[in-house]
Amino acid sequence: MENGYVAVDTDGRVTGVAADLASLGVNVSEPCRKSNGEDVEIVDFGDRLLIPAMNDLHVHASQYRNQGIAMDLELLPWLQKYTFPEEMKYADTGYAERMYRRFVRDLWRFGTMRACVFATSHTESTRLLMHLFQEAGMGALVGKVAMNRNCPEGLSESVEEMLQGYEELIAEFNNPEALVRPIVTPRFVPSCTPEMLRACGELAAKYRLPVQSHLSENKDELALVQTLESIWYGAAYNRYGLFGQTPTVMAHCVYTRGKELRLMKRNDVMVAHCPTSNLNVASGMAPIRQFLDEGLRVGLGSDISGGHDLNIFRVMVYAIQVSKMHFLRNHARPFLTLPEVFWMATKSAGSFFGKVGSFEPGYEFDALVIDDSDLNHDHYSLLERLERYIYLGDDRQIVHRFCRGNEIIM
Ligand SMILES: [Zn+2]
């Protein structure tokens, strides 16, 4: 909408969008009032773009230092050589604080106001990360990572230690209305014994907590799951109550087909599509057009540090490019378009956090104001302006950021 208005109430929820103030029940007088007499504050952003903020459905805060390095291995050796040694450093809360502060600030910088985040197995540094999100006023589902096999001693916890840590975090943070909440996070099947997976499922059920993990990312990983659990990947999560029994998001799903796809649909398990990560760790290309055709819910994830770019606008571009590579191999399905990936990053991914990602009435006002004047010198249409910002812009053009109606300033 050209020169439109978004009306937001004092709870930070959108009440309407219109081309003129009168349609929103506002008298344009001094001071401005609504028809019921309430004062109205009007903020004029001029010719800037006002869009819903970004949502990142899959990111490892604890791999922030490894961003942009270590791209020479596939998933399983990559975890052992680069990722687990880095995550072990988070036993030190001083190190965790330095890294997590940078991470939260950079999420903010790129306009991501909500994220599904993996911390590490360490309860104290996970708590610290949750406090940093609270301090910032940004939304996050933060996972203490459950793991007890095929990993170094320093990251492995017993089932009892894992439960104890979660109980502490739940006691402190589990308010369903809060912006920052725990999410049950078994790392992935190869890292968790059946007892650990069962305990995670029971924990999610007991507190009605959401679940996040990884699914069908890499062929060696699939074979390993089959060896460990004697069953296909999605079914392994499902038998422990970790596959849609509470709201669930699974990252990657590169090799999800057939039974697994149907079970995801039936259980309303959401897909976090991480195109940069899938290319960097040479995992493959997720069949996102097929998922959309089958009615799966899909959002985008940066997956730092398998993915190298925290900027979800760039991840949208990669999602389109990967989809075009699918199309070039097989013309049976069309490639993803810009409005589709924009929807994935906003309204679709936002649905995992509640009513987030749209300016429809009742949605929480998570928004970005973008000054694209440097990119808008030749009178582009609104859609072209958005497209140019997504392809060419960066954090320097984001001039205001809002989460649940509050401006977030750092
Ligand atoms: Zn991941």
Coordinates of N, CA, C and O in Angstrom, one line a residue, residues 16 37 42 48 57 97 150 170 187 197 224 233 247 302 340 356 402 409:
G16 N -5.3 -2.4 12.5 CA -5.8 -2.2 11.1 C -4.8 -1.6 10.2 O -3.8 -1.1 10.7
G37 N -12.3 8.9 21.7 CA -11.7 9.9 22.5 C -10.3 9.6 22.9 O -9.6 10.5 23.5
I42 N 0.9 9.6 16.2 CA 1.1 9.3 14.8 C 2.6 9.5 14.5 O 3.2 10.5 14.8
R48 N 9.5 5.8 3.4 CA 10.3 4.6 3.7 C 9.4 3.4 3.6 O 8.2 3.5 3.6
L57 N 14.1 -19.3 11.8 CA 13.5 -20.6 12.4 C 14.6 -21.6 12.8 O 14.3 -22.6 13.4
E97 N 29.1 -15.1 27.2 CA 28.6 -13.8 27.3 C 29.2 -12.9 26.1 O 28.4 -12.2 25.4
N150 N 27.9 -40.1 21.0 CA 28.7 -39.7 19.8 C 29.1 -38.2 19.9 O 29.1 -37.5 18.9
I170 N 12.9 -23.8 32.9 CA 11.4 -23.7 32.8 C 10.9 -22.9 34.0 O 10.0 -22.1 33.8
R187 N 19.6 -32.6 20.2 CA 20.4 -32.1 19.1 C 20.0 -32.7 17.8 O 19.6 -32.0 16.8
L197 N 16.0 -39.2 24.3 CA 14.9 -38.8 23.4 C 13.6 -38.9 24.1 O 12.7 -38.0 24.1
L224 N 23.2 -43.4 9.5 CA 23.5 -43.6 10.9 C 22.2 -43.7 11.8 O 22.2 -44.6 12.7
Y233 N 14.0 -41.8 9.9 CA 14.4 -40.6 10.8 C 13.2 -40.0 11.5 O 13.1 -39.9 12.8
P247 N 4.1 -28.2 19.4 CA 4.5 -27.5 18.1 C 6.0 -27.8 17.9 O 6.9 -27.7 18.8
S302 N 18.8 -19.3 9.1 CA 20.2 -19.0 8.7 C 21.1 -20.2 9.0 O 22.1 -20.3 8.4
E340 N 6.7 -15.5 -2.4 CA 6.6 -16.8 -1.6 C 7.7 -16.8 -0.6 O 7.5 -17.2 0.6
V356 N 2.4 -13.7 14.5 CA 3.6 -12.9 14.2 C 3.9 -13.0 12.7 O 3.7 -14.0 12.1
F402 N 10.9 -2.9 15.3 CA 9.9 -3.1 16.3 C 9.7 -4.6 16.6 O 9.7 -5.4 15.7
I409 N 16.0 -0.7 20.3 CA 17.2 0.1 20.1 C 18.4 -0.5 20.7 O 18.3 -1.0 21.9

